Coordinates of C-alpha atoms and ligand atoms in Angstrom, one line a residue:
X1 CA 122.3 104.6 127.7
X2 CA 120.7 103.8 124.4
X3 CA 120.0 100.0 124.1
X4 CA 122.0 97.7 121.8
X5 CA 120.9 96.6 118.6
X6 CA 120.1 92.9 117.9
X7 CA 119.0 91.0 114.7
X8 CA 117.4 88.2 114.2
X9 CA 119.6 85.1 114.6
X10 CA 117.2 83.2 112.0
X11 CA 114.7 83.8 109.5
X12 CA 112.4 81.0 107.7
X13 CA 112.4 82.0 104.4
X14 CA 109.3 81.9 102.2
X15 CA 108.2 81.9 98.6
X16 CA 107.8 84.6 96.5
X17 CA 104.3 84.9 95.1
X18 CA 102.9 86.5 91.7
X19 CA 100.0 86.7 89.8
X20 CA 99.7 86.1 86.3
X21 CA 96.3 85.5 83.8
X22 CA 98.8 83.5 81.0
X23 CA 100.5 80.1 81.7
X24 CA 104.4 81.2 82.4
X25 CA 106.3 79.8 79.0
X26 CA 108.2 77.6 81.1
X27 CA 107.9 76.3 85.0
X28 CA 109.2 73.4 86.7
X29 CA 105.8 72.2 88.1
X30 CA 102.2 73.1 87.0
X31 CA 99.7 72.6 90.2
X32 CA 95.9 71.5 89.7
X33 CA 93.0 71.1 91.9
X34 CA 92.0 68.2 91.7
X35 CA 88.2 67.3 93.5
X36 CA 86.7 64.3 94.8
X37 CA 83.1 62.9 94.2
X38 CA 81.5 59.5 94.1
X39 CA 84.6 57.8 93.9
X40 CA 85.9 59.8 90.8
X41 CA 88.9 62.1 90.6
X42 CA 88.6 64.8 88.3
X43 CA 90.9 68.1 87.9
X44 CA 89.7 71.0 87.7
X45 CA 89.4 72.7 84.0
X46 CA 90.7 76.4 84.0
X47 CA 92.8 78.4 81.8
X48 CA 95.7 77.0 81.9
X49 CA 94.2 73.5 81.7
X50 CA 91.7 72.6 79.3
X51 CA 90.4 70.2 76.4
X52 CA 92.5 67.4 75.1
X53 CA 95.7 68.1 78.0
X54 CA 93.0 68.0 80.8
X55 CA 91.9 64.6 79.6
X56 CA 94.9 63.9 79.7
X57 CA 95.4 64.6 83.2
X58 CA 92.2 62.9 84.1
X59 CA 93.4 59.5 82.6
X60 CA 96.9 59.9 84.0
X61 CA 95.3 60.2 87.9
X62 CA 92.8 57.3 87.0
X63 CA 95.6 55.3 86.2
X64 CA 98.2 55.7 88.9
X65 CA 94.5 55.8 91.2
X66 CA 94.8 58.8 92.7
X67 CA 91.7 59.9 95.3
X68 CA 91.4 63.7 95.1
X69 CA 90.9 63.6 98.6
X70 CA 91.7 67.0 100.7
X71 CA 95.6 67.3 100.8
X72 CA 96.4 64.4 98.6
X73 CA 99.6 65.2 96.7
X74 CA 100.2 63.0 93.3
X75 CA 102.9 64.1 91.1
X76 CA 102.5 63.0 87.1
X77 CA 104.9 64.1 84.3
X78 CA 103.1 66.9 82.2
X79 CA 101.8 66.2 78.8
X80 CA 104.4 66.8 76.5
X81 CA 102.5 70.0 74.8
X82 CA 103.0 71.9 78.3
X83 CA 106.5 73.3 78.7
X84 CA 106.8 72.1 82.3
X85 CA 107.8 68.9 83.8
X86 CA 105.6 67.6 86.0
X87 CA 101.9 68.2 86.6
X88 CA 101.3 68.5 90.9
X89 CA 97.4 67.3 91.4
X90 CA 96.4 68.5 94.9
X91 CA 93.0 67.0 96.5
X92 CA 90.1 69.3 97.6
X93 CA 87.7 66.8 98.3
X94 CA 84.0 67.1 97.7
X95 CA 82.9 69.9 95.7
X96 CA 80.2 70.7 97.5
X97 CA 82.5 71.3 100.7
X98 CA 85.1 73.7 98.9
X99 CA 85.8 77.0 100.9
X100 CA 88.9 79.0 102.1
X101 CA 90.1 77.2 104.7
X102 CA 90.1 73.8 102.1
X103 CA 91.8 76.0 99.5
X104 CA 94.3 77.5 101.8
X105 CA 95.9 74.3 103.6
X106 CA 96.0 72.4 100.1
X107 CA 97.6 75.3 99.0
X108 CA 100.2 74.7 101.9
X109 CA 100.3 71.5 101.6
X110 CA 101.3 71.7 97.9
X111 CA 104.2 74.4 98.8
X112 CA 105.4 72.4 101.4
X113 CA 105.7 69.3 99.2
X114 CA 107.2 71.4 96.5
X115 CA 110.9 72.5 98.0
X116 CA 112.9 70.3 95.7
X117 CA 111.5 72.8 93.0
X118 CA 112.3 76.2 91.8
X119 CA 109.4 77.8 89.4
X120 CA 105.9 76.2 90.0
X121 CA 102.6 77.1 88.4
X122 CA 99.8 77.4 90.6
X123 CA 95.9 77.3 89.2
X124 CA 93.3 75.6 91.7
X125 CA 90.5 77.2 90.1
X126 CA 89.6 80.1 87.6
X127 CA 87.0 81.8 90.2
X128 CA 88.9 85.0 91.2
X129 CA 88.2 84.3 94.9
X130 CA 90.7 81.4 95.3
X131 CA 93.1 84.0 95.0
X132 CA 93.3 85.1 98.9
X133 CA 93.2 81.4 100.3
X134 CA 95.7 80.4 97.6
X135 CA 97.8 83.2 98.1
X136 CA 98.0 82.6 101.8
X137 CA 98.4 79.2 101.6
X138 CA 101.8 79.2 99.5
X139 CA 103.2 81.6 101.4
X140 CA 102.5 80.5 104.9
X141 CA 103.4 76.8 103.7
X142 CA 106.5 77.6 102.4
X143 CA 107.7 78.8 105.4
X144 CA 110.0 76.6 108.3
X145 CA 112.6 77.6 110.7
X146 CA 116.2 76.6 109.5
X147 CA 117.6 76.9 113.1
X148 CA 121.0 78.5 114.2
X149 CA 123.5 76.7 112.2
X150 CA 127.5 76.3 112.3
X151 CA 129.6 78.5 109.6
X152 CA 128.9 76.6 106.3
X153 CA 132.8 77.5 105.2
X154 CA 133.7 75.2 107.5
X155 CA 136.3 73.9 105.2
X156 CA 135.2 70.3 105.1
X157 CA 133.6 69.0 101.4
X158 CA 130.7 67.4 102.2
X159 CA 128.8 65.1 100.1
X160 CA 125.5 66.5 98.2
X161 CA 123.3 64.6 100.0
X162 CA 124.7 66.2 104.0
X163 CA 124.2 69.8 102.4
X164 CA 121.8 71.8 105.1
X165 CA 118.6 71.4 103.1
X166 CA 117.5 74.5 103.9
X167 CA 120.1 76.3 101.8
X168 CA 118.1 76.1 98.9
X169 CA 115.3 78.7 98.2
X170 CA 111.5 77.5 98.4
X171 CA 109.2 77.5 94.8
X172 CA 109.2 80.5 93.3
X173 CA 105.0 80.5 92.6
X174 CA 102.9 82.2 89.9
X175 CA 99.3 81.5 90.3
X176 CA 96.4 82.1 88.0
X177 CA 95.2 85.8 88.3
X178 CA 94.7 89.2 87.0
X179 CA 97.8 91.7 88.2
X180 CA 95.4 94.9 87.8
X181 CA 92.4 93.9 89.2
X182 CA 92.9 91.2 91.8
X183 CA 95.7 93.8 93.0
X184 CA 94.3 94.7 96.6
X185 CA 93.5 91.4 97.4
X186 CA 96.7 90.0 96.8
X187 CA 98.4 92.4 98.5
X188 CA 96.4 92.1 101.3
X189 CA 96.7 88.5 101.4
X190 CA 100.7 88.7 100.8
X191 CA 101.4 91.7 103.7
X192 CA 98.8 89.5 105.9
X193 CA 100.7 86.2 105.3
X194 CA 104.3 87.4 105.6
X195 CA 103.2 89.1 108.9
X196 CA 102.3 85.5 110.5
X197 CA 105.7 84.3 109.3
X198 CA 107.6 87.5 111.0
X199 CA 105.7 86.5 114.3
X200 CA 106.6 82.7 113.6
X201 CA 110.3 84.4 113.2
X202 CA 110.3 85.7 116.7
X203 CA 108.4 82.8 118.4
X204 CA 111.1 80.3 116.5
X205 CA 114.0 82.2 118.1
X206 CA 115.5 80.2 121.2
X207 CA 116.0 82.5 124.5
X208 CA 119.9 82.4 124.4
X209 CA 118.7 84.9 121.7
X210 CA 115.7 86.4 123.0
X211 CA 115.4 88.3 125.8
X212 CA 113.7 91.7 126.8
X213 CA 117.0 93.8 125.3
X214 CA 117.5 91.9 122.1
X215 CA 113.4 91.3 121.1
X216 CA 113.0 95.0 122.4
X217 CA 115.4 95.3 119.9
X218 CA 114.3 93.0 116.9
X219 CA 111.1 94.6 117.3
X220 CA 112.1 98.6 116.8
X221 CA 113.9 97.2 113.5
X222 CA 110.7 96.1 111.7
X223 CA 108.4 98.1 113.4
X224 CA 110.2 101.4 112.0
X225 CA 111.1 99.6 108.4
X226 CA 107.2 99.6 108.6
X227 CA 107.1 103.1 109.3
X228 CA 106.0 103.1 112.7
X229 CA 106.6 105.2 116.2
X230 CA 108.6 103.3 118.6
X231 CA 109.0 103.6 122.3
X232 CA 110.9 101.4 124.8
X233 CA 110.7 101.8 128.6
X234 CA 113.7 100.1 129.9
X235 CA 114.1 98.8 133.7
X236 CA 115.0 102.5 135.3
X237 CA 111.8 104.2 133.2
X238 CA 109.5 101.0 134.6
X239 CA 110.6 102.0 138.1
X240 CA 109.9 105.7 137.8
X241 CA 106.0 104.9 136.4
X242 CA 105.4 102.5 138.9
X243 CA 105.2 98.7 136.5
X244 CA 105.2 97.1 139.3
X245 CA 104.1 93.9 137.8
X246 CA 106.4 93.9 135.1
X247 CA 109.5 94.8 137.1
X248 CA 108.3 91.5 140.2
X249 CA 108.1 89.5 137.0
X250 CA 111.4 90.7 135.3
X251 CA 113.6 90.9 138.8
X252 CA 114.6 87.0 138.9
X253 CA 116.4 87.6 135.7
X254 CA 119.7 89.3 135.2
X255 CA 118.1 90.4 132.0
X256 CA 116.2 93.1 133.1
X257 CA 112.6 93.5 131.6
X258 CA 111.3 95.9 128.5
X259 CA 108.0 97.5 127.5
X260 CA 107.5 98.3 124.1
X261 CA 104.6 100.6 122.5
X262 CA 104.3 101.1 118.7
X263 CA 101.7 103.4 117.3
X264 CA 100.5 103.5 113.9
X265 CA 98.3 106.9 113.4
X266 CA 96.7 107.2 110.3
X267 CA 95.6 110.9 109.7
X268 CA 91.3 110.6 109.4
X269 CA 90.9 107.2 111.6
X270 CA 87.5 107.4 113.1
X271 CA 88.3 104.1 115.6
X272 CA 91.2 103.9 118.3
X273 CA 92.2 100.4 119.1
X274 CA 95.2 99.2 121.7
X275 CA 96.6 95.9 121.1
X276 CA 98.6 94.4 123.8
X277 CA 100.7 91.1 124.0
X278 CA 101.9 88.9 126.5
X279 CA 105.9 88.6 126.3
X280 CA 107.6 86.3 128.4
X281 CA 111.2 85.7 126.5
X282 CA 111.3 82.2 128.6
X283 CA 109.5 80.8 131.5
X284 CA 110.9 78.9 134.0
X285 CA 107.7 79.2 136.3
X286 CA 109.9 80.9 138.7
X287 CA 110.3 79.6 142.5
X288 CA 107.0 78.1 141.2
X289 CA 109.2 76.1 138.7
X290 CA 108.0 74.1 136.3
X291 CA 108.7 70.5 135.5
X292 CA 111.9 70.3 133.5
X293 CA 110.0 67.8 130.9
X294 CA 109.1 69.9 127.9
X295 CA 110.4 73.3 129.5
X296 CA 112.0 74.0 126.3
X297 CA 109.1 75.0 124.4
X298 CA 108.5 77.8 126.3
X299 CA 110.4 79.9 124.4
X300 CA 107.3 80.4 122.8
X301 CA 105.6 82.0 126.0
X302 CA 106.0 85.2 123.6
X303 CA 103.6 84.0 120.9
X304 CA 101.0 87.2 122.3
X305 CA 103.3 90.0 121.9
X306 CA 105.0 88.6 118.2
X307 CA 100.9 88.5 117.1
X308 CA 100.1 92.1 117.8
X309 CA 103.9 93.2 116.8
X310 CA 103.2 91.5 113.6
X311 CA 99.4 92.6 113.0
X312 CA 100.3 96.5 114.0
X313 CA 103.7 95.8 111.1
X314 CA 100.6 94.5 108.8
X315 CA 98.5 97.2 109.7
X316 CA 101.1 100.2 108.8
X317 CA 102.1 98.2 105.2
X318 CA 98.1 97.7 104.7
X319 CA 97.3 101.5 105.9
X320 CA 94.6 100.6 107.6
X321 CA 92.9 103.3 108.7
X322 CA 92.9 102.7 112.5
X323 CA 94.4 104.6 114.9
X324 CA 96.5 101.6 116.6
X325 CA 98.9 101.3 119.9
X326 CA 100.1 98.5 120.6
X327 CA 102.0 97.6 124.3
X328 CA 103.8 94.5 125.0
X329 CA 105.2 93.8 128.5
X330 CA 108.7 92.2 128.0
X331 CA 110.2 89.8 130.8
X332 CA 111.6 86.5 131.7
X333 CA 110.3 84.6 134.1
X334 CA 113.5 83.0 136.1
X335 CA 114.0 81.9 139.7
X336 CA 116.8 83.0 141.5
X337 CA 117.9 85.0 145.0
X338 CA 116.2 88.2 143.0
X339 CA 113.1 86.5 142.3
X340 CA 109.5 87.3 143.3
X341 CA 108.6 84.7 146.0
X342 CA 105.2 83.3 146.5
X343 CA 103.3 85.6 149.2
X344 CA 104.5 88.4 148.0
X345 CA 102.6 91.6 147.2
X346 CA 103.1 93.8 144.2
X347 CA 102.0 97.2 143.4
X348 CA 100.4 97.2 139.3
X349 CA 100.9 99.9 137.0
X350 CA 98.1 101.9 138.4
X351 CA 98.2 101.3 141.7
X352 CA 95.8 98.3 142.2
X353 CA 97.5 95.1 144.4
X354 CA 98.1 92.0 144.0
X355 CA 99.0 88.8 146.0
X356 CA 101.5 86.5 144.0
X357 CA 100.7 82.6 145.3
X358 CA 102.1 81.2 142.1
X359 CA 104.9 83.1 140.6
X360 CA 104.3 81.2 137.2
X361 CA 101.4 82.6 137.0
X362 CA 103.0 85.5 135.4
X363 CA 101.5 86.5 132.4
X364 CA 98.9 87.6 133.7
X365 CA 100.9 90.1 136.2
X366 CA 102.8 91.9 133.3
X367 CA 99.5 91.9 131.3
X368 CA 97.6 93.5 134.0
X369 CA 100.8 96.8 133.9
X370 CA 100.4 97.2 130.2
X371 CA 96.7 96.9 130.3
X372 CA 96.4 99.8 132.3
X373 CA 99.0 101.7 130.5
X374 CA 96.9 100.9 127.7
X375 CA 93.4 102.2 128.7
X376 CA 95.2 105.5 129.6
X377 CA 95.2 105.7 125.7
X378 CA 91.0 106.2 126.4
X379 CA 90.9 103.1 123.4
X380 CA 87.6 102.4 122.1
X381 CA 88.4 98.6 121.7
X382 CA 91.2 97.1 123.7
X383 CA 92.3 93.5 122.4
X384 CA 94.7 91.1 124.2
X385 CA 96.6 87.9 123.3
X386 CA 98.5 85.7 125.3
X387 CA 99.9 82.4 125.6
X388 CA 98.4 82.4 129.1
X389 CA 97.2 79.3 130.3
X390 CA 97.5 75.5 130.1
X391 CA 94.1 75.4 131.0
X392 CA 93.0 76.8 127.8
X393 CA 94.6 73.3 126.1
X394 CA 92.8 71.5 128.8
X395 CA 89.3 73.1 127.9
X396 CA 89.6 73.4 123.8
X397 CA 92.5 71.1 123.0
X398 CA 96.1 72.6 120.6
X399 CA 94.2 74.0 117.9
X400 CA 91.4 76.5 119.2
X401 CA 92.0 79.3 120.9
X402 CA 90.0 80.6 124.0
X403 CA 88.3 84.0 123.7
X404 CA 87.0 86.3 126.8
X405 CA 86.0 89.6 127.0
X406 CA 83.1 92.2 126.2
X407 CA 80.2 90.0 124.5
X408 CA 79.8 91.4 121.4
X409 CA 83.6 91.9 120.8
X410 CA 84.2 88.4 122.0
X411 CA 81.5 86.8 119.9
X412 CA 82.9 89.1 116.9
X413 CA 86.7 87.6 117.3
X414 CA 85.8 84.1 117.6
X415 CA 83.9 84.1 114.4
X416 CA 86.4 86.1 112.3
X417 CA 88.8 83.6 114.0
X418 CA 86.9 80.6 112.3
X419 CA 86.7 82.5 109.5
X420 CA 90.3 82.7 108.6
X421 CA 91.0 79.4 109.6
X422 CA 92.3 80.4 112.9
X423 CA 90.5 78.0 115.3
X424 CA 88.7 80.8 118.2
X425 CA 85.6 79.6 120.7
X426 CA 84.2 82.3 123.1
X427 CA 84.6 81.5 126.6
X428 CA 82.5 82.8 129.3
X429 CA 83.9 84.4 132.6
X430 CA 82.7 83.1 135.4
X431 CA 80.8 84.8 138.5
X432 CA 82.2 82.7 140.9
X433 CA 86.0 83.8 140.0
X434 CA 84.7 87.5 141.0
X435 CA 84.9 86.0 144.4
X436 CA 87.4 83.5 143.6
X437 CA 90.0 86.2 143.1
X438 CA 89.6 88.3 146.7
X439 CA 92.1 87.6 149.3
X440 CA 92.6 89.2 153.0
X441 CA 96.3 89.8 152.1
X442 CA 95.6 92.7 148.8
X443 CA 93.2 93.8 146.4
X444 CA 93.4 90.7 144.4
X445 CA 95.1 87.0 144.3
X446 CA 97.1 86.1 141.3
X447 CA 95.9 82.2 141.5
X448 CA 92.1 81.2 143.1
X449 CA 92.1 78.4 145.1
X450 CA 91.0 75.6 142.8
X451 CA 91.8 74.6 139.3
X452 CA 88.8 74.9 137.7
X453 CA 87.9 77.0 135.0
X454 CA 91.8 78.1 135.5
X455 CA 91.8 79.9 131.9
X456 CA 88.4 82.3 133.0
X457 CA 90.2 83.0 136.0
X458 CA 93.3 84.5 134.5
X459 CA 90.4 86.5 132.1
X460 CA 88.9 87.6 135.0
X461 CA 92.0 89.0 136.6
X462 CA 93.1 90.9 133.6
X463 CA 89.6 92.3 133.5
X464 CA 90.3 94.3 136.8
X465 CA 92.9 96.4 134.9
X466 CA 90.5 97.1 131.6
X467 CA 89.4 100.7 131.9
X468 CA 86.0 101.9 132.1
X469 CA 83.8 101.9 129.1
X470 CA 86.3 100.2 127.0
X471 CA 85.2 96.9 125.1
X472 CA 87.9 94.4 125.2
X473 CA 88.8 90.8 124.5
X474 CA 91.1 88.4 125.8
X475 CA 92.5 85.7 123.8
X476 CA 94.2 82.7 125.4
X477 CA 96.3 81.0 122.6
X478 CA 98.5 79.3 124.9
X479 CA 98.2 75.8 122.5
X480 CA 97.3 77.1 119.0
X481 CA 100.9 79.5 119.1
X482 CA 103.0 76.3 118.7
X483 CA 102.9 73.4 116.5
X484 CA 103.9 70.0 117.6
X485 CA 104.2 68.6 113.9
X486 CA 103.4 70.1 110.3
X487 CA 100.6 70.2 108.5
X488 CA 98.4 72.4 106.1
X489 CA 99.6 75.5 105.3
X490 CA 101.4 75.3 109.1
X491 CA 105.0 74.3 109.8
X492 CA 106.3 72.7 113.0
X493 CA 107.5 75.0 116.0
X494 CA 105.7 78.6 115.8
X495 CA 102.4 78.9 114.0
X496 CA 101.7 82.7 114.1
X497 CA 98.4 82.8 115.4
X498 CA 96.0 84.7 115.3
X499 CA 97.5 87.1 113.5
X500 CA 95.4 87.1 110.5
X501 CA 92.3 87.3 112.8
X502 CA 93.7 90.6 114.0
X503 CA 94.5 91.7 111.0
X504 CA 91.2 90.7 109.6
X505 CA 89.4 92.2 112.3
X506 CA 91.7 95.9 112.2
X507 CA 90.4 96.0 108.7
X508 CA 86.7 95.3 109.5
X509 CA 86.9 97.7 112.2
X510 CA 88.3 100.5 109.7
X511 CA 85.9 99.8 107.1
Ligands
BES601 N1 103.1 80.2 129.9 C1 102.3 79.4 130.7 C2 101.1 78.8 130.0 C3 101.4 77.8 128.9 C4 101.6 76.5 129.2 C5 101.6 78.2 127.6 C6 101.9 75.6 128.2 C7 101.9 77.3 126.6 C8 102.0 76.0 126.9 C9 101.8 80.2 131.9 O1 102.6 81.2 132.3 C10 101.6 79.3 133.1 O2 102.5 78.8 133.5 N2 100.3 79.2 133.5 C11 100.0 78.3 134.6 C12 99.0 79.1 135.5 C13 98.8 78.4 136.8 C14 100.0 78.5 137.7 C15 97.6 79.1 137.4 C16 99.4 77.1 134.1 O3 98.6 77.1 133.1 O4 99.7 76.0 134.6
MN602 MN1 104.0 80.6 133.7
ZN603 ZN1 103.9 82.0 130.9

């Protein structure tokens, strides 16, 4: 029987972005970069802002004493000559420390502190490369989860001010740019930056809503709007190929477990590259429970699989010319009479084995299934992400995210991580977990013995199931997925990370 179709029970909805080398004739809010330097704030002359109007400017942030330091946000009403109402001054800092990553979260931070607006006027600088960190900025800052709410026809008049808030449309923004020539890179940035908000879309969604059907299902609708091949392996096909470690994952659950492939083939790609995705709907730990104390964020334990989904979405819109499969193991991780136990041994995808001693360690036991499905595909780079360990938080903290793998791949990832502003540090595995992860009772152990290095030892035991010859890279992003609080160009909840690394990186590998 065909699976159901779901939709999305909630979308954030973001900005609409254009680019335009005149001044609009009329916008609510003009923005201006405003820098930093020896204790004097100065905007930033471009053209939209020049001569007698950006003196103007100047005097009006001397007087209320703005600081032009990195994020500040001062709002002044715009000289009378400019058909806008207020001027928005956004602080980059020093000059001489100006770069992408400060252009892109002031850029967030203005569109974040613009929602009471409708039209706003964007021009940090007139140097065309402000364009992609601008771009990406607005968008992604724009963005934030309205939630599931009641019917608003609920028949009760409230008062203005008990209105849901998120009813109204984020800034529509127009920033300084030419149309023709700065056309790739816009769209670039646009397709890149509205694919982190469809992964922050799926991560946002609670797990009454998600579960291997419906996010099977969530993800064929976008996936084939994007023009891609879509396959789903439900619970009875899992069975007949032998994903054993999807099915001991999945079988606590009444909702049984999914695996989804997508495959983007471009017709003269020279590279072939398999993406694959950790997606636990909800994890409980299993008979391994968890403590109940902050439990409800792992409805995020999905972030892997929503970060390839989106990137492969990206990389059909983009047509980047790779030839791209992408596999995400679907299940959730629930303790019941069904459930895997600890001491039990499973048979992978594959046929290696594998000794469960902590059932919520389970990422790592879908993982290893589609893995192997994936090197079947002969791929010449194989690149994983998963929200896989607390241990990564332990050893780089919320914001950076862990990377393992082949060295030169690895090394690769983490810089184009840092690069984008998506925090990445290359991890070593360890020789020790090599004979950490035997056990007398199968071929491998899911858990070693001690907690150290606990986030190499889940890269080593995904590297058993990477084929031969294929260069691959692990990234553990179990605290950079989610956001405790706001700030930049990121909202609370889901962050979408690192999507823009991959999609960065599917382009470098096609060029
Ligand atoms: N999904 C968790 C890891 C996680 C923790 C992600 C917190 C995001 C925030 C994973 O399945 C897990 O439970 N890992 C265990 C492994 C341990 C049992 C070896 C962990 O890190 O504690
Ligand atoms: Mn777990
Ligand atoms: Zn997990």
């Amino acid at each position: 029987m065909a699976d159901k179709k779901f939709e999305l029970p909630a979308r954030g909805k973001i900005s609409t972005v254009e680019l335009n080398k005149k001044l609009p004739k009329k916008s609510d809010g003009l923005v201006v970069g405003v820098f930093h330097d020896d204790n004097v704030v100065e905007a930033i002359e471009t053209a939209w802002l020049g001569g007698s109007l950006l003196r103007e400017v100047n005097d009006a942030l001397a007087t209320v004493k703005a600081k032009g330091t990195a994020n500040e946000i001062t709002r002044l009403p715009a000289p009378k000559k400019l058909d806008a109402d207020v001027i928005i001054a956004v602080g980059l800092g020093s000059r001489d420390k100006l770069d992408d990553e400060v252009l892109r979260r002031a850029a967030g931070s203005v569109s974040r502190a613009v929602k009471d607006l409708d039209s706003v006027a964007v021009a940090l600088s007139d140097d065309r490369e402000q364009v992609t960190p601008v771009v990406e900025g607005l968008i992604l800052g724009s963005y934030s989860y309205p939630g599931i709410r009641g019917s608003k026809d609920d028949g009760v008049d409230k008062p203005e001010d008990k209105k849901n808030k998120s009813d109204k449309d984020p800034a529509a923004f127009t920033v300084l740019g030419d149309p023709k020539k700065d056309a790739e890179i816009f769209r670039f940035a646009q397709v890149g930056a509205e694919s982190v908000c469809l992964a922050r879309d799926f991560v946002n969604v609670p797990s009454s809503h998600k579960f291997p059907e419906s996010y099977a299902s969530f993800i064929r609708g976008f996936a084939e709007d994007a023009g891609l091949k879509v396959e789903v392996l439900d619970e009875k096909q899992l069975e007949k190929e032998g994903f054993g470690g999807i099915l001991a994952v999945g079988q606590g659950s009444v909702r049984p477990p999914r695996l989804v492939r997508l495959h983007h083939r471009p017709r003269k790609a020279k590279k072939k590259v398999a993406l694959v995705g950790k997606g636990i709907t909800f994890d409980t730990g299993g008979i391994s429970l968890k403590p109940g104390a902050g439990m409800g964020d792992m409805i995020m334990d999905m972030g892997g699989s929503a970060a390839v989904v989106a990137a492969t979405v990206a990389a059909a819109k983009l047509d980047i010319n790779v030839e791209l499969t992408t596999t995400v193991p679907l299940a959730e991780n629930m303790p019941s009479g069904n459930a895997i136990r600890p001491g039990d041994v499973i048979t992978h995808y594959g046929g290696i084995t594998s000794e469960i001693l902590n059932t919520d360690a389970e990422g790592r036991i879908v993982l290893a299934d589609a893995i192997a499905r994936a090197s079947e595909d002969k791929p010449d780079y194989l690149v994983e992400a998963a929200t896989l360990t607390g241990h990564q938080m332990l050893a780089l903290g919320k914001q950076t995210y862990g990377v393992m793998g082949s060295d030169e791949l690895r090394d690769r990832i983490a810089e184009l991580g840092r690069t984008v502003g998506e925090k990445a540090w290359a991890m070593a595995l360890l020789e020790e977990h090599a004979e950490a992860i035997k056990t007398p009772a199968a071929d491998i152990r899911n858990i070693s013995e001690d907690r150290w290095g606990g986030m190499q030892f889940a890269g080593t035991y995904l590297s058993q199931f990477v084929g031969a010859g294929i260069e691959w890279a692990h990234l553990d992003i179990a605290g950079p997925a989610w956001a405790a609080s706001a700030s930049g160009y990121t909202a609370k909840r889901a962050t979408g990370v690192p999507v823009r690394t991959l999609v960065a990186w599917l382009n470098e590998v096609a060029s």
